[in-house]
mmCIF file of C-alpha atoms in Angstrom:
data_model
loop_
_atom_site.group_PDB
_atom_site.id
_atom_site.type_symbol
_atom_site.label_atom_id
_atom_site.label_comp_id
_atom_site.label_asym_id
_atom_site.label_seq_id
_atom_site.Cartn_x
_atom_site.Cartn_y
_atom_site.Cartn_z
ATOM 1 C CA UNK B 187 0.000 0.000 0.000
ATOM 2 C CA UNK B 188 1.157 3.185 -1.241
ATOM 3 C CA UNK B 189 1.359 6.614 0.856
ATOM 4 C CA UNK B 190 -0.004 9.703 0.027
ATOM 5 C CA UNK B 191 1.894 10.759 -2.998
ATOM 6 C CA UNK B 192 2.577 14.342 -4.194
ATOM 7 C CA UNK B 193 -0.127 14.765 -6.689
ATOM 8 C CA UNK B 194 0.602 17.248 -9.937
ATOM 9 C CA UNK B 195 -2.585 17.878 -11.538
ATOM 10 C CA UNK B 196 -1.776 19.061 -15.504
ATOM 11 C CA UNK B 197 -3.816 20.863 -17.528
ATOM 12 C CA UNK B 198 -3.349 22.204 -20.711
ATOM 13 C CA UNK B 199 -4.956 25.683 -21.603
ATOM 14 C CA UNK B 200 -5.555 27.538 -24.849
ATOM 15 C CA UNK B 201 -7.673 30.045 -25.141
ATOM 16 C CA UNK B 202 -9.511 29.728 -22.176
ATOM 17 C CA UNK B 203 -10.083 33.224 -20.377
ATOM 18 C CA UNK B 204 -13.617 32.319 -20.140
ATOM 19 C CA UNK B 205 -13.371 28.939 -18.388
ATOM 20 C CA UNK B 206 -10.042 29.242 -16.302
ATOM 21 C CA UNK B 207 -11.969 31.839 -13.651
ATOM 22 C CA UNK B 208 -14.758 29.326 -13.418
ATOM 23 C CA UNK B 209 -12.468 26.102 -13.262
ATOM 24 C CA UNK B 210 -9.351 27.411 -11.386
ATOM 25 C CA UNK B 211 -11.381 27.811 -8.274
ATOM 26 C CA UNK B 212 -12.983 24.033 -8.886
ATOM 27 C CA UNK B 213 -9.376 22.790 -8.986
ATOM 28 C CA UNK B 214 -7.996 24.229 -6.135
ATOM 29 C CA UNK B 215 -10.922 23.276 -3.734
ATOM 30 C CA UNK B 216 -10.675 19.495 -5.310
ATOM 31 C CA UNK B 217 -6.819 19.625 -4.237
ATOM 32 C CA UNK B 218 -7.407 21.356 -0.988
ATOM 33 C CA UNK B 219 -9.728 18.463 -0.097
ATOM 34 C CA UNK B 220 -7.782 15.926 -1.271
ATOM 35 C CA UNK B 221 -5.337 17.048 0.828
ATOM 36 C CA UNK B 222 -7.086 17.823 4.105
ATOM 37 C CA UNK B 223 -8.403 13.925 3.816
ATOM 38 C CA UNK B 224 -4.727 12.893 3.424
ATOM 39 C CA UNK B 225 -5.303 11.164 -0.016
ATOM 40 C CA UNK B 226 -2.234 13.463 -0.693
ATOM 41 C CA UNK B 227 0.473 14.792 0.685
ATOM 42 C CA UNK B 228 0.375 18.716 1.424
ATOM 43 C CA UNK B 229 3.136 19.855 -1.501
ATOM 44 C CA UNK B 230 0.697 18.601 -4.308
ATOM 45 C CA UNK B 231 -0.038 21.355 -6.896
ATOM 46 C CA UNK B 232 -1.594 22.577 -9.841
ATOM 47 C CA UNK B 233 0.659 22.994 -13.240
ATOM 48 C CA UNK B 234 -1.112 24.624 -15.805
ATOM 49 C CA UNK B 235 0.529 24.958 -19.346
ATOM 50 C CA UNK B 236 -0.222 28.085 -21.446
ATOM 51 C CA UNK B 237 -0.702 26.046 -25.180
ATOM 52 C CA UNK B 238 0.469 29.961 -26.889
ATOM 53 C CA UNK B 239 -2.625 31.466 -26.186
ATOM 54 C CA UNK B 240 -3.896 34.282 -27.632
ATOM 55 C CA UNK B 241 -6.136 35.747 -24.950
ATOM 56 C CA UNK B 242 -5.372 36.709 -21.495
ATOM 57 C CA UNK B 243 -4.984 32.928 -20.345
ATOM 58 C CA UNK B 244 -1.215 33.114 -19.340
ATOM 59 C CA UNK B 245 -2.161 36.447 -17.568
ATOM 60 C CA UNK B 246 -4.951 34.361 -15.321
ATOM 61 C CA UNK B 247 -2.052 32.224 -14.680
ATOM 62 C CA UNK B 248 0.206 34.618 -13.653
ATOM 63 C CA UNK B 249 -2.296 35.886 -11.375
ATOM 64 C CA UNK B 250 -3.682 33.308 -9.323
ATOM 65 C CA UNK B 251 0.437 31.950 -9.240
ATOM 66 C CA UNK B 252 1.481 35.242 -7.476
ATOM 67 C CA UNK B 253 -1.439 34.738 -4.743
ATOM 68 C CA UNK B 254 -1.354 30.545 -4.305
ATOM 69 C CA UNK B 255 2.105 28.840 -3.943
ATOM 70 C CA UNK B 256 -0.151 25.764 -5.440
ATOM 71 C CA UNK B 257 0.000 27.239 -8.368
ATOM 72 C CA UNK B 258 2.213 26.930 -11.273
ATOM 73 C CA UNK B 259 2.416 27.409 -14.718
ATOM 74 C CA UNK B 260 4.302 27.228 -17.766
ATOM 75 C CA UNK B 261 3.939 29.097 -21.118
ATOM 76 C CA UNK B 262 4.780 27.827 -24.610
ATOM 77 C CA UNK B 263 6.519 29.582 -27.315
ATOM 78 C CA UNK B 264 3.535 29.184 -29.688
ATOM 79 C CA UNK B 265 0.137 27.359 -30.132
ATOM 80 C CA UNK B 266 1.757 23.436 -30.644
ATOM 81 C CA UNK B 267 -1.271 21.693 -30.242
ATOM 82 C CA UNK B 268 -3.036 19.378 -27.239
ATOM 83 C CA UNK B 269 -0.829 16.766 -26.977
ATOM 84 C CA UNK B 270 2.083 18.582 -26.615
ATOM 85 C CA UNK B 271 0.852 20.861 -24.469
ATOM 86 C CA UNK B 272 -0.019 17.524 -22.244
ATOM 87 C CA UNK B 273 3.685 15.976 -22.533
ATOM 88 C CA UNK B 274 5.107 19.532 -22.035
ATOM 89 C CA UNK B 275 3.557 19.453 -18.567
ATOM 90 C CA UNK B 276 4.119 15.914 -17.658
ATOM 91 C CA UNK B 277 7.943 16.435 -18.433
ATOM 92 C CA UNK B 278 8.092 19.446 -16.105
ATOM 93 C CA UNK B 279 6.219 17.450 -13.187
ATOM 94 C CA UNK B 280 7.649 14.078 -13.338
ATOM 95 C CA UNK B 281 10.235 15.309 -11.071
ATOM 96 C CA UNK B 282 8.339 16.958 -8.818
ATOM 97 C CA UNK B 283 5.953 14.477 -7.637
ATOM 98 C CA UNK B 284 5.067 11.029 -6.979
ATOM 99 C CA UNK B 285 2.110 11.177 -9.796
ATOM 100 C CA UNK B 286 0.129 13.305 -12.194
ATOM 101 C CA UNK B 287 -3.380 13.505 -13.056
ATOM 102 C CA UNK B 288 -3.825 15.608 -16.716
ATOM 103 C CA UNK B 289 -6.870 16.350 -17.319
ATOM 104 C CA UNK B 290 -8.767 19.610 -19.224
ATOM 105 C CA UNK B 291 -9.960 23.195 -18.250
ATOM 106 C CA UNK B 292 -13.110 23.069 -20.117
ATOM 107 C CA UNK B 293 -15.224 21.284 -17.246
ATOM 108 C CA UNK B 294 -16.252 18.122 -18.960
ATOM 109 C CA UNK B 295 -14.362 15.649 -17.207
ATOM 110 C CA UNK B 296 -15.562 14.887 -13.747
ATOM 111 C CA UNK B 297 -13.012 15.971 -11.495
ATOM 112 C CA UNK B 298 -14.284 13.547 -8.534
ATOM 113 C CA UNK B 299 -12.668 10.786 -10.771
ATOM 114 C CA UNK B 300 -9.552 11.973 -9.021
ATOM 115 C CA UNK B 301 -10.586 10.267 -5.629
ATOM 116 C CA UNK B 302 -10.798 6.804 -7.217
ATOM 117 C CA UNK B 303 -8.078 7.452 -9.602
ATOM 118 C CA UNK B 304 -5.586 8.098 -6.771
ATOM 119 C CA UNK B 305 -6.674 5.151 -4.478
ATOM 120 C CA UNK B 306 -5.830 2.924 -7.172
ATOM 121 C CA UNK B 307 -2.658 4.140 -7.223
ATOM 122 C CA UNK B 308 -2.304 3.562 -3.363
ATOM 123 C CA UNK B 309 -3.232 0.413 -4.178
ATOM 124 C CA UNK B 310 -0.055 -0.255 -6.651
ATOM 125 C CA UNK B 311 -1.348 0.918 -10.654
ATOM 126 C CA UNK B 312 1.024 2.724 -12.138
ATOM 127 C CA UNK B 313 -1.561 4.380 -14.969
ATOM 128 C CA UNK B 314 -5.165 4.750 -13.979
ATOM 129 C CA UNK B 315 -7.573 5.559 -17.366
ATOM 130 C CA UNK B 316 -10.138 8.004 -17.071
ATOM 131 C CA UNK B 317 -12.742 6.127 -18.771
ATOM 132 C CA UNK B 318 -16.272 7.836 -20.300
ATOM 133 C CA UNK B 319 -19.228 5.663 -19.644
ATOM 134 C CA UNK B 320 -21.245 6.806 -22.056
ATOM 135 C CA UNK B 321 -20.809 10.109 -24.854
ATOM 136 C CA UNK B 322 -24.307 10.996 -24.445
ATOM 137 C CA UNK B 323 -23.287 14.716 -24.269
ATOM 138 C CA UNK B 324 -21.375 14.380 -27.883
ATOM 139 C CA UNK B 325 -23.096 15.343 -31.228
ATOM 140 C CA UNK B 326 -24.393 12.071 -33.348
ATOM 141 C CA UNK B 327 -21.315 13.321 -35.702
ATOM 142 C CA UNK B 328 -19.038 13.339 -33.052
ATOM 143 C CA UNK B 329 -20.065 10.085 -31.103
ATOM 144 C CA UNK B 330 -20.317 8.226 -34.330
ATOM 145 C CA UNK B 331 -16.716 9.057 -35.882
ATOM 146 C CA UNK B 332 -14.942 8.576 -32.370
ATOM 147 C CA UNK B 333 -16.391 5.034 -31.481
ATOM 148 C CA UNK B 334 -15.079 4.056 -34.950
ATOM 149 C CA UNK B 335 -12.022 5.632 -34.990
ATOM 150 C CA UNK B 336 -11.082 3.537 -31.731
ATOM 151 C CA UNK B 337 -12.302 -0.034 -33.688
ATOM 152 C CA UNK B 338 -10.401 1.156 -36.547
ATOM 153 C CA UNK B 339 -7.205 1.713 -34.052
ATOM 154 C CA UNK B 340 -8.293 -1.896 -33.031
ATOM 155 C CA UNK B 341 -8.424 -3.393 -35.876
ATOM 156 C CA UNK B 342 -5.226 -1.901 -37.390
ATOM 157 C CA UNK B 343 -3.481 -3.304 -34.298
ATOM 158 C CA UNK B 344 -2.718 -0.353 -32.053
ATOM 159 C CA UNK B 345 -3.191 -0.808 -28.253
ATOM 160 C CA UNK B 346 -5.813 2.267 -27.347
ATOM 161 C CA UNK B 347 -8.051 2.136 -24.285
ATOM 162 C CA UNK B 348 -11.401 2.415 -25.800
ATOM 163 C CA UNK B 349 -13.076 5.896 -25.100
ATOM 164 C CA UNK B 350 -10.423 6.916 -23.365
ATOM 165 C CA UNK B 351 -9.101 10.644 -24.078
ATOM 166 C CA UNK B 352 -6.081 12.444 -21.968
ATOM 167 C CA UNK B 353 -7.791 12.250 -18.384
ATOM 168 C CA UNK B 354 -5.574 9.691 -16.472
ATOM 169 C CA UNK B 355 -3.186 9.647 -13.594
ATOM 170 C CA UNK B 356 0.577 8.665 -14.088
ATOM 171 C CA UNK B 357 3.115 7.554 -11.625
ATOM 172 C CA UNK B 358 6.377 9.137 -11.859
ATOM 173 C CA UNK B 359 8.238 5.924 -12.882
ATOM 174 C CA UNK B 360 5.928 5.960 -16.101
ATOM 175 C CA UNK B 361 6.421 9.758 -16.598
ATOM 176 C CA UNK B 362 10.209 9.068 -16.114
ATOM 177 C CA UNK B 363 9.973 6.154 -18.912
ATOM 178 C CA UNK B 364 7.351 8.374 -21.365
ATOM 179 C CA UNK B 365 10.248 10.876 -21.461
ATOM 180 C CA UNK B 366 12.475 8.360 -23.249
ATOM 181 C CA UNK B 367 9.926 8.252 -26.361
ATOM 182 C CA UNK B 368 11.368 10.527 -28.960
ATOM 183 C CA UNK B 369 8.219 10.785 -31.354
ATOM 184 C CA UNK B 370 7.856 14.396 -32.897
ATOM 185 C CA UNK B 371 4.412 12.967 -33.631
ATOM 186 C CA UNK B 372 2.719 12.595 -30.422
ATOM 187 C CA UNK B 373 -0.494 10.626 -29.838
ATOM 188 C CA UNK B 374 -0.222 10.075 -25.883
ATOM 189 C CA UNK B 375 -3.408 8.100 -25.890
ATOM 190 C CA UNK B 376 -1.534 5.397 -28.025
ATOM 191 C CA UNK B 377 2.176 5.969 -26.504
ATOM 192 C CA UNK B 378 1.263 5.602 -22.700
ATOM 193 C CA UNK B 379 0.135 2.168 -23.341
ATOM 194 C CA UNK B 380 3.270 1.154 -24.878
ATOM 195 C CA UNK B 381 5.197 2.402 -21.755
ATOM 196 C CA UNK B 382 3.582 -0.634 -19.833
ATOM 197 C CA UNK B 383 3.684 -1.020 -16.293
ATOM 198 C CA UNK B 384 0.416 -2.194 -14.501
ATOM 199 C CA UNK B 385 -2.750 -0.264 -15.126
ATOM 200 C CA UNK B 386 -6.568 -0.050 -14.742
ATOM 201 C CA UNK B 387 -9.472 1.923 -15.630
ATOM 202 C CA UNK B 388 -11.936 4.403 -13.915
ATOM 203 C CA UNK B 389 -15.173 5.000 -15.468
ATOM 204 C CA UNK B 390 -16.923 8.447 -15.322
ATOM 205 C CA UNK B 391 -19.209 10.696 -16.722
ATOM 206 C CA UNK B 392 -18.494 13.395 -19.342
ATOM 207 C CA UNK B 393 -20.600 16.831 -18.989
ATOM 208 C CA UNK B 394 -20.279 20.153 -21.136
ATOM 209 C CA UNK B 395 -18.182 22.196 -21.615
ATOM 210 C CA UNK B 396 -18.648 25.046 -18.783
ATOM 211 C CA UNK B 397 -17.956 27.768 -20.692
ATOM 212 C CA UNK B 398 -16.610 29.217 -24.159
ATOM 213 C CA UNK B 399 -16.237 26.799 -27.358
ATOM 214 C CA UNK B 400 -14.219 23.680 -28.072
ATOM 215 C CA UNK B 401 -11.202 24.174 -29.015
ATOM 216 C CA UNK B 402 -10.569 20.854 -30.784
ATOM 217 C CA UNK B 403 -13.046 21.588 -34.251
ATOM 218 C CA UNK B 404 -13.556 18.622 -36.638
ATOM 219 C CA UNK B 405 -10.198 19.421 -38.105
ATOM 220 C CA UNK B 406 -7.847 19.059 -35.430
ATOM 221 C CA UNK B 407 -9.874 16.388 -34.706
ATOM 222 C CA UNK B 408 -9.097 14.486 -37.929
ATOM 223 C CA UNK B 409 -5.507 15.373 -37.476
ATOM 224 C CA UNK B 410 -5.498 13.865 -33.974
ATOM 225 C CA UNK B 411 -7.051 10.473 -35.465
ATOM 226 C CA UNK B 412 -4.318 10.544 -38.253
ATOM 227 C CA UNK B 413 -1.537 11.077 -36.173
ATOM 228 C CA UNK B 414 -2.877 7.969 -34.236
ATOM 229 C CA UNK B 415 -3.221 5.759 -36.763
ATOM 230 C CA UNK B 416 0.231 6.875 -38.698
ATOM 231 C CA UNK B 417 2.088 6.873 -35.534
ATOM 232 C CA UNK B 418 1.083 3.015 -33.712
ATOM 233 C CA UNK B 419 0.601 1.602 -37.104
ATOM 234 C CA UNK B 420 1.961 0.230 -40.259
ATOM 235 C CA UNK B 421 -1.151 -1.817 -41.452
ATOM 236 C CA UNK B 422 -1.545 0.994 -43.864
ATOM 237 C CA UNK B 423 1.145 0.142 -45.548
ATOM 238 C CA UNK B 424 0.747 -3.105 -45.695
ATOM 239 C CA UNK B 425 -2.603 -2.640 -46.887
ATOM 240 C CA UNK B 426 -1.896 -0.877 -49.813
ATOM 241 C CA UNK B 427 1.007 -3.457 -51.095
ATOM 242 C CA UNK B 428 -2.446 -6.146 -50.216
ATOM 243 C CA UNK B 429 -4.528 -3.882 -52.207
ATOM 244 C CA UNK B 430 -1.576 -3.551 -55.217
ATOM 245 C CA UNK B 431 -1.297 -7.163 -55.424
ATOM 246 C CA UNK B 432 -4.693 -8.063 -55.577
ATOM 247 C CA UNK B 433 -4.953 -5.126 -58.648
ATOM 248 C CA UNK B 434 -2.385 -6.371 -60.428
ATOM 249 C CA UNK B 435 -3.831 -10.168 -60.313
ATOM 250 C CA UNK B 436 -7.056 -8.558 -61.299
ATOM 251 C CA UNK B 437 -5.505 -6.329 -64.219
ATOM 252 C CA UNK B 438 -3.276 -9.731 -65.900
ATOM 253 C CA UNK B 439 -6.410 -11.259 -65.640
ATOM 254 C CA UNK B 440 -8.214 -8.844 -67.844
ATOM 255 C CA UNK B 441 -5.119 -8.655 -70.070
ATOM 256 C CA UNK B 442 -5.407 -12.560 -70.536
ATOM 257 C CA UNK B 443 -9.200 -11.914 -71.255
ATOM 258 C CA UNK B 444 -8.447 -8.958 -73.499
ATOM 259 C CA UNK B 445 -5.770 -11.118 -75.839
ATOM 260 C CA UNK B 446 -8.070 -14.076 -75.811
ATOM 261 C CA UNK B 447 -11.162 -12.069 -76.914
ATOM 262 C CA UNK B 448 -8.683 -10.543 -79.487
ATOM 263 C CA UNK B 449 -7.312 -13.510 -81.219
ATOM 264 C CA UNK B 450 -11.162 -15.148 -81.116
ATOM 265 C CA UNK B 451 -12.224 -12.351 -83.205
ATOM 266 C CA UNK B 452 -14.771 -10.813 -80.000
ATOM 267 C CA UNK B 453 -13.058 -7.794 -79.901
ATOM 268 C CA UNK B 454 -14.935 -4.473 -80.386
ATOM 269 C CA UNK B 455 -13.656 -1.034 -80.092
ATOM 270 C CA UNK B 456 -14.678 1.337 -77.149
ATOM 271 C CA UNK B 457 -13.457 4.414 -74.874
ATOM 272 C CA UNK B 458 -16.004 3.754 -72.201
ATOM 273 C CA UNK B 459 -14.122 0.455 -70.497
ATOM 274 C CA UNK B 460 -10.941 1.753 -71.219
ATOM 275 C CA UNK B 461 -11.232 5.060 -69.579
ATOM 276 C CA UNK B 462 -13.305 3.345 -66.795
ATOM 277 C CA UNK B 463 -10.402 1.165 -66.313
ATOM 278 C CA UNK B 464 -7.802 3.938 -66.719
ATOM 279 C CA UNK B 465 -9.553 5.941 -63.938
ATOM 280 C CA UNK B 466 -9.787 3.211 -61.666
ATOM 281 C CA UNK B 467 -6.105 2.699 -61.240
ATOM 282 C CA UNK B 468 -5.766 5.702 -61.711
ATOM 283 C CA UNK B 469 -7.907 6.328 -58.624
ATOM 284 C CA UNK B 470 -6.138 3.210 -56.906
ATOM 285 C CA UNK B 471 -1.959 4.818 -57.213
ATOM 286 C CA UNK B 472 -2.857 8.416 -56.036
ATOM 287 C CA UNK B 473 -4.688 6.927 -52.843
ATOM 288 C CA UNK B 474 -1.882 4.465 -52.382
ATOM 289 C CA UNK B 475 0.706 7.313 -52.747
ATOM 290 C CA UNK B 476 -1.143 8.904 -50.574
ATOM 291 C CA UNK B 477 -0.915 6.761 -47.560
ATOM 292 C CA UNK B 478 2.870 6.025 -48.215
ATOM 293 C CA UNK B 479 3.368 9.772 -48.474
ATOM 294 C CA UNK B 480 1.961 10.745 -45.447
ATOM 295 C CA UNK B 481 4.282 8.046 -43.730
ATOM 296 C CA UNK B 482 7.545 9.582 -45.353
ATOM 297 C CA UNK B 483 6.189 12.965 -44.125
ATOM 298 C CA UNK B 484 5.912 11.358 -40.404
ATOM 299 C CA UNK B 485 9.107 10.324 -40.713
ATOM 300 C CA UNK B 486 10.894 13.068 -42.679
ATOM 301 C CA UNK B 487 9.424 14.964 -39.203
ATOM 302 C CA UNK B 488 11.537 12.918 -37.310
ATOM 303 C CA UNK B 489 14.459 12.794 -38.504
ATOM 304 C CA UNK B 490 14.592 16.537 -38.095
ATOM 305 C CA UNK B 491 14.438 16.280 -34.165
ATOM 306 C CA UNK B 492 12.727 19.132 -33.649
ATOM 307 C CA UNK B 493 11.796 19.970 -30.180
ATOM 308 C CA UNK B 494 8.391 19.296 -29.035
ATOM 309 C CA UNK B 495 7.638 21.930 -27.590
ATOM 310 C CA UNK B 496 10.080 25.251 -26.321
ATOM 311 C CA UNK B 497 8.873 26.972 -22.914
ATOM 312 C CA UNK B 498 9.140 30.450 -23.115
ATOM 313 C CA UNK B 499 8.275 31.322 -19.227
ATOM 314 C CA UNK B 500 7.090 29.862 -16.348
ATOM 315 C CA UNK B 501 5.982 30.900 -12.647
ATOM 316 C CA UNK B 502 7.975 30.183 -9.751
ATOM 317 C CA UNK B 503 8.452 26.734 -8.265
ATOM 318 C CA UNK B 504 10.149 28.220 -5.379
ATOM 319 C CA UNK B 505 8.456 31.390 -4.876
ATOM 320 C CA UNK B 506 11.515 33.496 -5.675
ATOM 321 C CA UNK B 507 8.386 36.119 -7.155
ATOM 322 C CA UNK B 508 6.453 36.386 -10.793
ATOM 323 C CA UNK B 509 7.456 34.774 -13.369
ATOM 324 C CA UNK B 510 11.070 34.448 -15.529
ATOM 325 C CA UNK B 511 11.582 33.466 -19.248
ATOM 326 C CA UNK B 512 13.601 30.275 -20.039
ATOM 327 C CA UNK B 513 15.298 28.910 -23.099
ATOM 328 C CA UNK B 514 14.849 25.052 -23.831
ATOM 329 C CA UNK B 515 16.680 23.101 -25.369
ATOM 330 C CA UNK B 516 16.570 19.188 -26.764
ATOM 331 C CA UNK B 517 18.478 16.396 -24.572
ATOM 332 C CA UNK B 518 18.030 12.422 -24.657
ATOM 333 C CA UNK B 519 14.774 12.969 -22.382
ATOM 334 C CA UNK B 520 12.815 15.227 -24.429
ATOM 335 C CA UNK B 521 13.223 18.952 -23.544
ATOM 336 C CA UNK B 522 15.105 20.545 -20.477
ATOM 337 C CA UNK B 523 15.296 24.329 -19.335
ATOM 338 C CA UNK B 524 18.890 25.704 -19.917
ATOM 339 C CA UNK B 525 18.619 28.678 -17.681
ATOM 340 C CA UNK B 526 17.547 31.934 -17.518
ATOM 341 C CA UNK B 527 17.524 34.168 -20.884
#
């Protein structure tokens, strides 16, 4: 049985002026309790990340970090997208604390998740998933194309917990190992699995949003899913050389039929079947180039090694007063602050 870790609870902002003054306050009193029940230990905090925002987010940060030592935050360079913004956090916390919890600002995931979440880690899990048990608040659009994009991850042999987003608690020792994954293309939902280490699930319920407008539209949202699918798998690939073989078996077999009707004397001129057939292959290459070109993309990406993400300030972790700009730089764990600019 576990003690009462120090609990970091991450959570990514963009954009959100309107919810952090509503959620900020939800946070703290979840922590504060948490804390007077001794389900953690009293140097837990909050670590907000600043996704580049271009309201007055990292200003509400600022603020509330001046007045509450239990606050911290860090700011990124520019807008690099949810998932980083995620890792960027965990890699600042993992050695600060026994565990994280990420989670979002917008309100929909039920913060009282955190109770269970963090007794199964007293009771030895390493990664606890903040599972939905049911998407009744989603759109029919929404709900739809998310339950199958997990059974397509399923089927295409990636190892995702199904309807499962970023709301899950790490221990450090995972944190510690996710810094060793290199991938400039990050899909955390798929790469946490892969780190291992013993695991179970919590089930909740998902509300709406509390204020503002999701920030993840249908086209990040189709990014997201083919990130996922490019970065745990190579069935793709494979599918297209399946699909290429099975063509060209198809297209010797009309050749063969072509020559025979030819030398039989059954042959009759006409566009139509030749410009059908033209298309179709046509049709066939430019999809298949597709998919192999968006895998040299992914990893043209990475053999650049460009950092994930680059913090340009952060508040105080030892209340030496406001807030100071860093340079970052990449090393073998992902990225680490230099210094002072």
């Amino acid at each position: 049985m576990r003690t009462e870790p120090t609990l970091a609870i991450v959570i990514p902002c963009f954009n959100e002026e309107e919810t952090l003054p509503l959620m900020l306050p939800r946070f703290l009193a979840k922590l504060n309790r948490l804390m007077h029940e001794n389900h953690v230990a009293e140097d837990s905090f909050l670590m907000l990340v600043d996704d580049g925002s271009e309201d007055s987010t990292w200003d509400i940060i600022c603020a509330l970090a001046r007045h509450n030592s239990r606050v911290r935050g860090i700011r990124q360079s520019r807008n690099r997208g949810h998932q980083n913004a995620v890792l960027a956090g965990l890699m600042e916390v993992k050695d600060r604390c026994d565990a994280s919890i990420s989670i979002d600002c917008d309100g929909q995931d039920d913060i009282d998740a955190m109770d269970e979440m963090i007794s199964r880690y007293q009771e030895g899990f390493d990664v606890v998933y903040g599972v939905r048990g049911s998407r009744k608040t989603d759109t029919w659009l929404k709900r739809t194309t998310a339950q199958a994009f997990y059974r397509l991850l399923g089927w295409l042999g990636a190892e995702v917990v199904y309807n499962h987003a970023d709301y899950r608690l790490l221990s450090a020792p995972v944190m510690k190992e996710l810094s060793g994954f290199h991938e400039v293309n990050i899909y955390l939902r798929g790469m946490v699995p892969l780190v291992g280490f013993k695991s179970c699930e919590v089930v909740y319920e998902r509300s709406k949003r509390i204020a503002g407008r999701s920030r993840y539209p249908l086209v990040k949202m189709m990014g997201l899913a083919l990130d996922g699918v490019t970065s745990l798998s190579i069935k793709p690939i494979r599918l297209v050389m399946a699909l290429g073989i099975v063509i060209s078996i198809a297209s010797f077999l009309g050749i063969v039929w072509a020559v025979a009707n030819a030398l039989l004397g059954w042959a009759v001129s006409g566009w139509a079947s030749t410009i059908s057939v033209i298309c179709l292959l046509g049709g066939v290459q430019l999809i298949c180039l597709g998919v192999i070109g968006e895998y040299v993309g992914k990893t043209y990406l990475e053999a650049k090694a460009r950092p994930r993400y680059i913090i340009s300030e952060r508040t105080s972790f030892e209340g030496d007063g406001g807030t100071r700009p860093a340079r970052v730089a990449p090393t073998d764990a992902g990225e680490s602050v230099r210094g002072d600019a």
